[in-house]
XYZ file of C-alpha atoms in Angstrom:
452
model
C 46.567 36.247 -30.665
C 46.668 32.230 -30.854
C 43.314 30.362 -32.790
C 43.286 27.274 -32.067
C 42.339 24.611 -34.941
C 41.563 21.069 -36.346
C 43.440 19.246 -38.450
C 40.817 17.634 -41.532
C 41.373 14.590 -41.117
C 40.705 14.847 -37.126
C 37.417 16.399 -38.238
C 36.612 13.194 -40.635
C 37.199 11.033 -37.525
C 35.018 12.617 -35.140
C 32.058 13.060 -37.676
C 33.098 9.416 -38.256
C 32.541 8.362 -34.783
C 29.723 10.131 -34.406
C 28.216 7.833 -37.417
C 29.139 4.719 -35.662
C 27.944 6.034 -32.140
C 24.381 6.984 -33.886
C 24.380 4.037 -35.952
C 25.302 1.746 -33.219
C 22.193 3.132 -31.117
C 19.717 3.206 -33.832
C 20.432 -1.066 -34.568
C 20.263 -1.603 -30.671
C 16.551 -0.157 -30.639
C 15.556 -1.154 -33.876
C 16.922 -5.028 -32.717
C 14.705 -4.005 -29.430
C 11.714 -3.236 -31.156
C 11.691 -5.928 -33.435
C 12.615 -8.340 -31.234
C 8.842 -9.835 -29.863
C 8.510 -10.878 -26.618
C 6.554 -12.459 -23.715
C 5.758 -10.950 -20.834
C 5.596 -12.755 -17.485
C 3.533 -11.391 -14.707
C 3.389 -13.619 -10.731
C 0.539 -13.403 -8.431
C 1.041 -15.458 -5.473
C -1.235 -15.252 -2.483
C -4.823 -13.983 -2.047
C -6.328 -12.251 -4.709
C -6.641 -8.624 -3.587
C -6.555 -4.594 -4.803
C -3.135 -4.683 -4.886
C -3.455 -7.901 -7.313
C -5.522 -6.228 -9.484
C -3.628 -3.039 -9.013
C -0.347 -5.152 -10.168
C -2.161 -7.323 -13.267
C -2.956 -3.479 -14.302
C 0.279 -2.285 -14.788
C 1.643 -5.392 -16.309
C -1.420 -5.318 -18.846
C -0.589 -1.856 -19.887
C 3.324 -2.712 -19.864
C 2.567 -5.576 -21.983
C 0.732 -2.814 -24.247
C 3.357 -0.206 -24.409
C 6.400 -2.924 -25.218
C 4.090 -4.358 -28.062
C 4.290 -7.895 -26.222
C 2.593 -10.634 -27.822
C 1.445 -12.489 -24.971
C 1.158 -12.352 -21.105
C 1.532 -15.303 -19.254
C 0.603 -14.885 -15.599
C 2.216 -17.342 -12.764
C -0.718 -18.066 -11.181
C -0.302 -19.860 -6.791
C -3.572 -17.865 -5.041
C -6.140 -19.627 -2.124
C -8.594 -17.256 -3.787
C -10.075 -13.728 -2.917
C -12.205 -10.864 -2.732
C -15.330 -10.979 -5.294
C -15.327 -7.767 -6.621
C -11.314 -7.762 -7.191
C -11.367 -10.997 -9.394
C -14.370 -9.356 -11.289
C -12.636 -6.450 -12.519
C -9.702 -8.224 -13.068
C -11.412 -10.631 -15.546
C -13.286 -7.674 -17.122
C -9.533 -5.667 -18.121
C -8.620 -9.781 -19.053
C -11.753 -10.406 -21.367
C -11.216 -7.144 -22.884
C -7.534 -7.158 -22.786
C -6.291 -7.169 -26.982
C -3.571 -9.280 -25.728
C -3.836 -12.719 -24.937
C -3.482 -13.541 -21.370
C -2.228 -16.888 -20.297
C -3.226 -18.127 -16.897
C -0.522 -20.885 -15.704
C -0.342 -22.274 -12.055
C 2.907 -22.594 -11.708
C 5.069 -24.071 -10.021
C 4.214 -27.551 -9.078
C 2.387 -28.050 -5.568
C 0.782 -24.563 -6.723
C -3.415 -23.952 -7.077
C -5.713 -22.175 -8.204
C -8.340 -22.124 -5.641
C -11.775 -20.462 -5.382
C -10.534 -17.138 -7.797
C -7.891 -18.333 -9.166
C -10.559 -21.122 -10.697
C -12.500 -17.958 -12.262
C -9.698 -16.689 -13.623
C -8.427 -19.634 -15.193
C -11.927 -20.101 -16.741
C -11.335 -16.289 -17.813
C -7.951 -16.726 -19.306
C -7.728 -17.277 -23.007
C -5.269 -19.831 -22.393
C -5.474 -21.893 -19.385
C -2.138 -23.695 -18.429
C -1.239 -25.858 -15.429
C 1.936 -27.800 -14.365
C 2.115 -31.223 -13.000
C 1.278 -31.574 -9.316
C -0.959 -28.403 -9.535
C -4.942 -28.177 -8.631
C -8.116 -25.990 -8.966
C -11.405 -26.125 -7.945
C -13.658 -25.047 -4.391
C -14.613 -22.251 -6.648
C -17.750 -21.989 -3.686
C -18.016 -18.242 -2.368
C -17.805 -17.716 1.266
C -18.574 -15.153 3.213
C -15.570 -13.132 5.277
C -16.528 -15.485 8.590
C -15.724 -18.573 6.821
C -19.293 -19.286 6.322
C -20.320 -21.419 2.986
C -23.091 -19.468 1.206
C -25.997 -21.666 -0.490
C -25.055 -24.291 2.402
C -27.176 -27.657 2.394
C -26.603 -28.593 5.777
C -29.743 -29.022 7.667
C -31.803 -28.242 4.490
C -34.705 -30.422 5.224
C -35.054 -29.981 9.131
C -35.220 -26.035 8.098
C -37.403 -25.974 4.794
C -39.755 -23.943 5.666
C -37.350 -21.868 7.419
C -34.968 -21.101 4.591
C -37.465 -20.497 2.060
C -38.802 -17.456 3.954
C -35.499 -16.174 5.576
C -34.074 -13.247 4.337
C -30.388 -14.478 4.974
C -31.276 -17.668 2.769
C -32.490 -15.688 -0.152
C -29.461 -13.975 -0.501
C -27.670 -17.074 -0.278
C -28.868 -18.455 -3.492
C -28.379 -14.980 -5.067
C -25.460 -14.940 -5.171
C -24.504 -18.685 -5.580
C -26.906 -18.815 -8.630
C -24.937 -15.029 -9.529
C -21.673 -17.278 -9.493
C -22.672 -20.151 -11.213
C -23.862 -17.775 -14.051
C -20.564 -16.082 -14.050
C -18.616 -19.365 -14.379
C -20.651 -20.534 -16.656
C -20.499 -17.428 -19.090
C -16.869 -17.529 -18.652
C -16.299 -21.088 -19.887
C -18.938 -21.111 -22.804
C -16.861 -17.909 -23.990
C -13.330 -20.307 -24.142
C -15.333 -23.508 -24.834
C -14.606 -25.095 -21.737
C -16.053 -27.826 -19.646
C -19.294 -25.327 -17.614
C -20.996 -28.660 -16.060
C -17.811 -29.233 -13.937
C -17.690 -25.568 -13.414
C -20.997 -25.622 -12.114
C -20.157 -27.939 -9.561
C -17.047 -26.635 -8.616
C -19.168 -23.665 -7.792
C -21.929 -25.325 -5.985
C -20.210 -28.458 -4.455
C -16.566 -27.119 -4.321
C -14.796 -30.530 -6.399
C -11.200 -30.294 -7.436
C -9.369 -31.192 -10.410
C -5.257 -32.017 -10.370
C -3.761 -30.306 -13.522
C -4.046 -34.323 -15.376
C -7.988 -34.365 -14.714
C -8.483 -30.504 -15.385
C -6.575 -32.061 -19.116
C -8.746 -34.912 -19.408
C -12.066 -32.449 -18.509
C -11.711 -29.804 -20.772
C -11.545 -27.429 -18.096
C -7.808 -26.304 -19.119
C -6.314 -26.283 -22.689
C -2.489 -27.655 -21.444
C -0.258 -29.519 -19.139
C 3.110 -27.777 -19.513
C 6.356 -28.269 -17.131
C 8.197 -24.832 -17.331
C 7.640 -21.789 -19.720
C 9.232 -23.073 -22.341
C 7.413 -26.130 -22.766
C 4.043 -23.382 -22.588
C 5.591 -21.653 -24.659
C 6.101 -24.745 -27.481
C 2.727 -26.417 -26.802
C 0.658 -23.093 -27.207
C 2.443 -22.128 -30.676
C -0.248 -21.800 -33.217
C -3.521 -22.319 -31.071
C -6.452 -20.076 -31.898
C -7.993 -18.389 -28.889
C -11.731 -15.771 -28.472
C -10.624 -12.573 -28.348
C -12.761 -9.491 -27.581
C -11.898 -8.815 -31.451
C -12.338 -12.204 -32.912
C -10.047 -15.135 -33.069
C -7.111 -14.984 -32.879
C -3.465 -17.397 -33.741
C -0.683 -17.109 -31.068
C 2.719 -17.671 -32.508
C 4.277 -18.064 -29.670
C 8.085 -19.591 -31.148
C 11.499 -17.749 -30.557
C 9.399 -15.099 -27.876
C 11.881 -13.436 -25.296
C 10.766 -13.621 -22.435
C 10.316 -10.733 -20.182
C 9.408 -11.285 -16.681
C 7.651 -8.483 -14.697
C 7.418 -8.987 -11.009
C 5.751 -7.879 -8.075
C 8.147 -4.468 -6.707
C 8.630 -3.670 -3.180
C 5.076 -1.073 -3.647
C 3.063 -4.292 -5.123
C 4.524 -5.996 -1.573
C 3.716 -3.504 0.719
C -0.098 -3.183 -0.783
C -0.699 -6.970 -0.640
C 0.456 -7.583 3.063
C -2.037 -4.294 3.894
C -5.041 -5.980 1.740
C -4.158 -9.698 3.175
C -7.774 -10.655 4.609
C -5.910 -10.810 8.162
C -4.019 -7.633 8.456
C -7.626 -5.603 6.569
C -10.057 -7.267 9.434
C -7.731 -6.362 12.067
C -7.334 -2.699 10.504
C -10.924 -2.509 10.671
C -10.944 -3.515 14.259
C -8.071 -0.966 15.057
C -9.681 1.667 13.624
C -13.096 1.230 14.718
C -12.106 1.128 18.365
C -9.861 3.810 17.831
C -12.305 6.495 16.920
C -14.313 4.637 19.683
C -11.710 5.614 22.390
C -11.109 9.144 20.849
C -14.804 10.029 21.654
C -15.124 8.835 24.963
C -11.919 10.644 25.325
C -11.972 14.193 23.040
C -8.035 15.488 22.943
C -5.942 12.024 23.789
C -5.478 12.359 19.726
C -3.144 8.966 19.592
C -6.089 7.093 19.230
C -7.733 9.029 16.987
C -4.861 9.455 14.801
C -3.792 5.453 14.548
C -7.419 4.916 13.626
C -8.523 7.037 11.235
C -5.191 5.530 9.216
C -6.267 2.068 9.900
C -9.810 2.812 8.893
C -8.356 4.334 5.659
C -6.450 1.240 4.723
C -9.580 -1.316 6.033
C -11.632 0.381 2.994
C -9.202 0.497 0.635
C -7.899 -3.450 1.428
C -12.116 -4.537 1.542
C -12.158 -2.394 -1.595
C -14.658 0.102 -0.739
C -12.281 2.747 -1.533
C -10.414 2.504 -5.115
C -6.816 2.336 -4.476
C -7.040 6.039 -6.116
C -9.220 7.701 -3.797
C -7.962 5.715 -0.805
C -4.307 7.302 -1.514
C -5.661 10.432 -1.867
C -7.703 10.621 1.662
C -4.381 9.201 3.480
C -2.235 12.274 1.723
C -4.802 14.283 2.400
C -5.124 13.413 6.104
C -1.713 13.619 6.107
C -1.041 16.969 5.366
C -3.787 17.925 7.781
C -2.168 16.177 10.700
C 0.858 17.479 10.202
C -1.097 21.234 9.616
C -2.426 20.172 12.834
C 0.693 19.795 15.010
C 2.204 23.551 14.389
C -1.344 24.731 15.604
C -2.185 22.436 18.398
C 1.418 20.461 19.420
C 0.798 17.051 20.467
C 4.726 16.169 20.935
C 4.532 14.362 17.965
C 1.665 12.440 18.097
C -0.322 14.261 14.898
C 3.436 14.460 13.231
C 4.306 11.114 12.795
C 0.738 10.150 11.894
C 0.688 12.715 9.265
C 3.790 11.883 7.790
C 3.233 8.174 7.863
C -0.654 9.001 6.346
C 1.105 11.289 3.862
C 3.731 8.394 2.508
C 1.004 5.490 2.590
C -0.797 7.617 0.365
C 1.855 8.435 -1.919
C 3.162 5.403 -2.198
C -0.508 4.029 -3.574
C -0.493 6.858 -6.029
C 3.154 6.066 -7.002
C 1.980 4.223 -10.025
C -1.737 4.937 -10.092
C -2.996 6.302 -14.026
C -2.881 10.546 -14.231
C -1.822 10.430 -10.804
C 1.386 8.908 -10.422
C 3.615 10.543 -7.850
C 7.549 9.915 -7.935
C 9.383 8.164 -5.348
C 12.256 11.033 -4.445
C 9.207 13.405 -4.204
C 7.487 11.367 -1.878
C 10.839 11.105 0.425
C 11.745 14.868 0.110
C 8.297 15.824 1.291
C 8.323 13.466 4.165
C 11.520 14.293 4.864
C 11.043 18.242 5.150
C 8.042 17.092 7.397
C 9.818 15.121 9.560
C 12.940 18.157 9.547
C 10.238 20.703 10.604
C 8.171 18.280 12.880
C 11.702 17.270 14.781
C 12.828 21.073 14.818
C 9.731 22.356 16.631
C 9.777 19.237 19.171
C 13.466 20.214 20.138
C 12.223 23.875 19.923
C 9.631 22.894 22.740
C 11.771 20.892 24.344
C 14.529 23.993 24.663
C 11.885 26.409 25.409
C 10.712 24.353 28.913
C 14.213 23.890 30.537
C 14.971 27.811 29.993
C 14.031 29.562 33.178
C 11.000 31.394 33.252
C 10.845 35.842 32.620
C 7.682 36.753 33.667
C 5.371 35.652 36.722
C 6.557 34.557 40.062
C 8.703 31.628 38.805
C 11.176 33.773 37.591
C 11.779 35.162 40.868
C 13.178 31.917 42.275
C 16.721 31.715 41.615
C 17.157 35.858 41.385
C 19.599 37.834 43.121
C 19.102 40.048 45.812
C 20.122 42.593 47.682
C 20.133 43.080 51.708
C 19.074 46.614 52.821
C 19.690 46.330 56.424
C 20.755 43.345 58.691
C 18.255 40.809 60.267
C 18.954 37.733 61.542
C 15.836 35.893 60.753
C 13.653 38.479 58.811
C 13.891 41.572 57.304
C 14.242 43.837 54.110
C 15.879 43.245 50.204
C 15.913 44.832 47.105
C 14.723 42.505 44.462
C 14.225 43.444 41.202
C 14.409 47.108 41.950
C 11.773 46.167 44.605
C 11.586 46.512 47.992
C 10.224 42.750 49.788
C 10.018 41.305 53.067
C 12.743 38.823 53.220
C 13.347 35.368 55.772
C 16.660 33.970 56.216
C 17.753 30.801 57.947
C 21.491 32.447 58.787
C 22.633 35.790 59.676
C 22.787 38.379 56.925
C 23.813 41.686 56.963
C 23.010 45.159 55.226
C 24.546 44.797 51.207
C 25.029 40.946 51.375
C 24.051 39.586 48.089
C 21.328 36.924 48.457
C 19.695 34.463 46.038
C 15.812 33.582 46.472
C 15.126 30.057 47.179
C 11.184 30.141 48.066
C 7.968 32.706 46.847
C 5.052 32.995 50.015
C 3.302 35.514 49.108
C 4.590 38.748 49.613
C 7.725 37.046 51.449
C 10.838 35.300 49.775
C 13.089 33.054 51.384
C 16.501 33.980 50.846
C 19.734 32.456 51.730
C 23.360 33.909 51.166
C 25.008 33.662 47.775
């Protein structure tokens, strides 16, 4: 019997490389952790769930990777209220400093991007870049705390209702603003007035203002100007040293994408629309279930873009109608219809729980399930689809097409044997006794035959 064995000194050399291999890998992560970096997040458009959803993720990124600073690309017209809220409350709590920078040039910072750049414990801008018309407007378009008209409707205003609310929440935002910039020590009388009269600044006059703490061209320049300037942190102050960072850029992914085309004021009011007068028509008409179906998704996605539903519990309902319209189509087929809205619920739903705290739902699990759908869902349709061109076995279809038998001869009625059966038979043609026949008509008790 053979043993195989190793030579010593081929032992040395593999516990040798093995050494080198673990050696190798313990620099490379020891280099990675002790290398510090930047990390740079990009929010371009309106300001939105998905926004916040995004800022998030790269907050908590930032947190894990032991970044020392996030610097955010900021290019937004503005936003929802409520989203730019909670974003500056994870910001002003955040125990990393976040650096708002519109970026690139031509860029703004509009309405809630001015809010957040008051928020920001660094604000940045680049040359050619504005802020400002920080007013808040209602979804219509409408300016709230509007002058126009003021004295010709006095008395009006100070009794309406509508007007009351108004300067609610005008005086709510010029609080806010103002809180925001005494906290950075920043310039609140122009804040105030961007608020109530909607001014501008370019990025040179935001400088000159005090509303923003630099004028940089590209990162790197932020990056060199900011080195060594103390900002308010939730903690205390705090020194950024900001020289020799990597930097580490974190951008939007195809999920962030899809989220902030469905919560672009546009596509949410018509998704609204859709799925009110969806349910509408699925009322008036109980059972046509296509309407139904496209709006109670719509609806879904209206309350979750308006952010009325957290991006949580809107995933959640979606997968959860879903699963019920695709329950729904074994037990009441629609050819389809409750199918392919469940299985488009059921990934819309996923796909905002992909990256969503405790609830985070893998991408290949999200395809295998909607794929097995869709496998069962196509294999019952062609199932159905089989099932209505076979011929029929019971009831008086299946008699047409049957062969028969003639038990005497006629030559335009008589007698056949069909089906072990005895039946009056009509014939256009001659037939005679034992002919085999094949029914073409049912009256009755009578078939139409006609020779095989």
């Amino acid at each position: 019997m053979q043993t195989l064995s190793l030579k010593p000194h081929w032992l040395w050399l593999m516990v040798a490389g093995l050494l080198m291999a673990t050696m190798s890998f313990t620099w490379q992560a020891m280099a990675q952790s002790a290398s510090p970096s930047v990390l740079v997040l990009n929010i371009e458009g309106a300001i939105g769930p998905a926004t916040k959803d995004y800022f998030e993720r790269g907050l908590n990124k930032a947190r894990e990777q032991g970044s020392e600073v996030v610097i955010v690309e900021l290019d937004t017209p503005g936003g929802l209220v409520d989203t730019t809220r909670d974003m500056l409350r994870e910001m002003l709590n955040a125990d990393i400093p976040v650096v708002m920078y519109v970026f690139p040039s031509g860029a703004r910072a509009a309405s809630a991007g001015t809010y957040l750049l008051y928020g920001s414990h660094v604000a940045a801008m680049a040359p050619s870049t504005h802020l400002g018309s920080a007013t808040p407007v209602q979804m219509g378009g409408g300016l709230l705390g509007s002058d126009e008209d003021e004295e010709d409707n006095s008395a009006e205003e100070s009794d309406g209702e509508g007007s009351a609310m108004e300067r609610k929440v005008m005086e709510d935002a010029v609080s806010f603003i103002r809180s925001l910039a005494e906290r950075h020590d920043r310039n609140a009388d122009w804040a105030e007035e961007a608020v109530r009269n909607a001014v501008n600044f370019t990025a040179s006059e935001a400088l000159e203002q005090n509303v923003i703490n630099v004028v940089a061209r590209d990162l790197d320049d932020l990056l060199e100007q900011i080195d060594g300037m103390s900002v308010v942190m939730e903690s205390g102050d705090a020194t950024l040293e900001t020289a020799g960072l990597t930097i580490e850029r974190f951008d939007p992914d195809w999920r962030t994408q899809v989220l902030s085309l469905i919560t672009n004021p546009n596509i949410a009011f018509f998704l609204m629309v859709i799925g009110f007068y969806g349910l509408v028509f699925e009322l008036a008409n109980p059972g046509s279930l296509f309407p139904g179906t496209i709006g109670l998704i719509c609806l879904l996605l209206a309350l979750f873009a308006f952010q009325v539903l957290p991006i949580n519990y809107a995933g959640l309902a979606l997968m959860v109608v879903g699963l019920a319209l695709m329950v729904g189509e074994a037990f009441m087929p629609s050819f389809g219809v409750l199918g392919v809205g469940g299985i488009i619920a059921f990934v819309l739903g996923s796909v905002m729980l992909m990256d969503a705290e405790h609830l985070a739902i893998s991408l290949p699990l999200i395809g295998g399930v909607a794929l097995v759908s869709g496998g069962v869902m196509l294999w019952t349709l062609t199932r159905f689809a089989t099932l209505r061109r076979r011929p029929a076995h019971t009831g008086a279809e299946q008699l047409i097409g049957a062969d028969a038998v003639a038990l005497d001869d006629f030559e335009t009625s008589g007698h056949v044997r069909l089906h072990g059966e005895r039946w009056n038979a009509v014939s256009d043609v001659p037939v005679k006794r034992g002919e085999k026949l094949v029914v073409v008509r049912l009256d009755g008790l009578t078939v139409y035959v006609t020779p095989r």
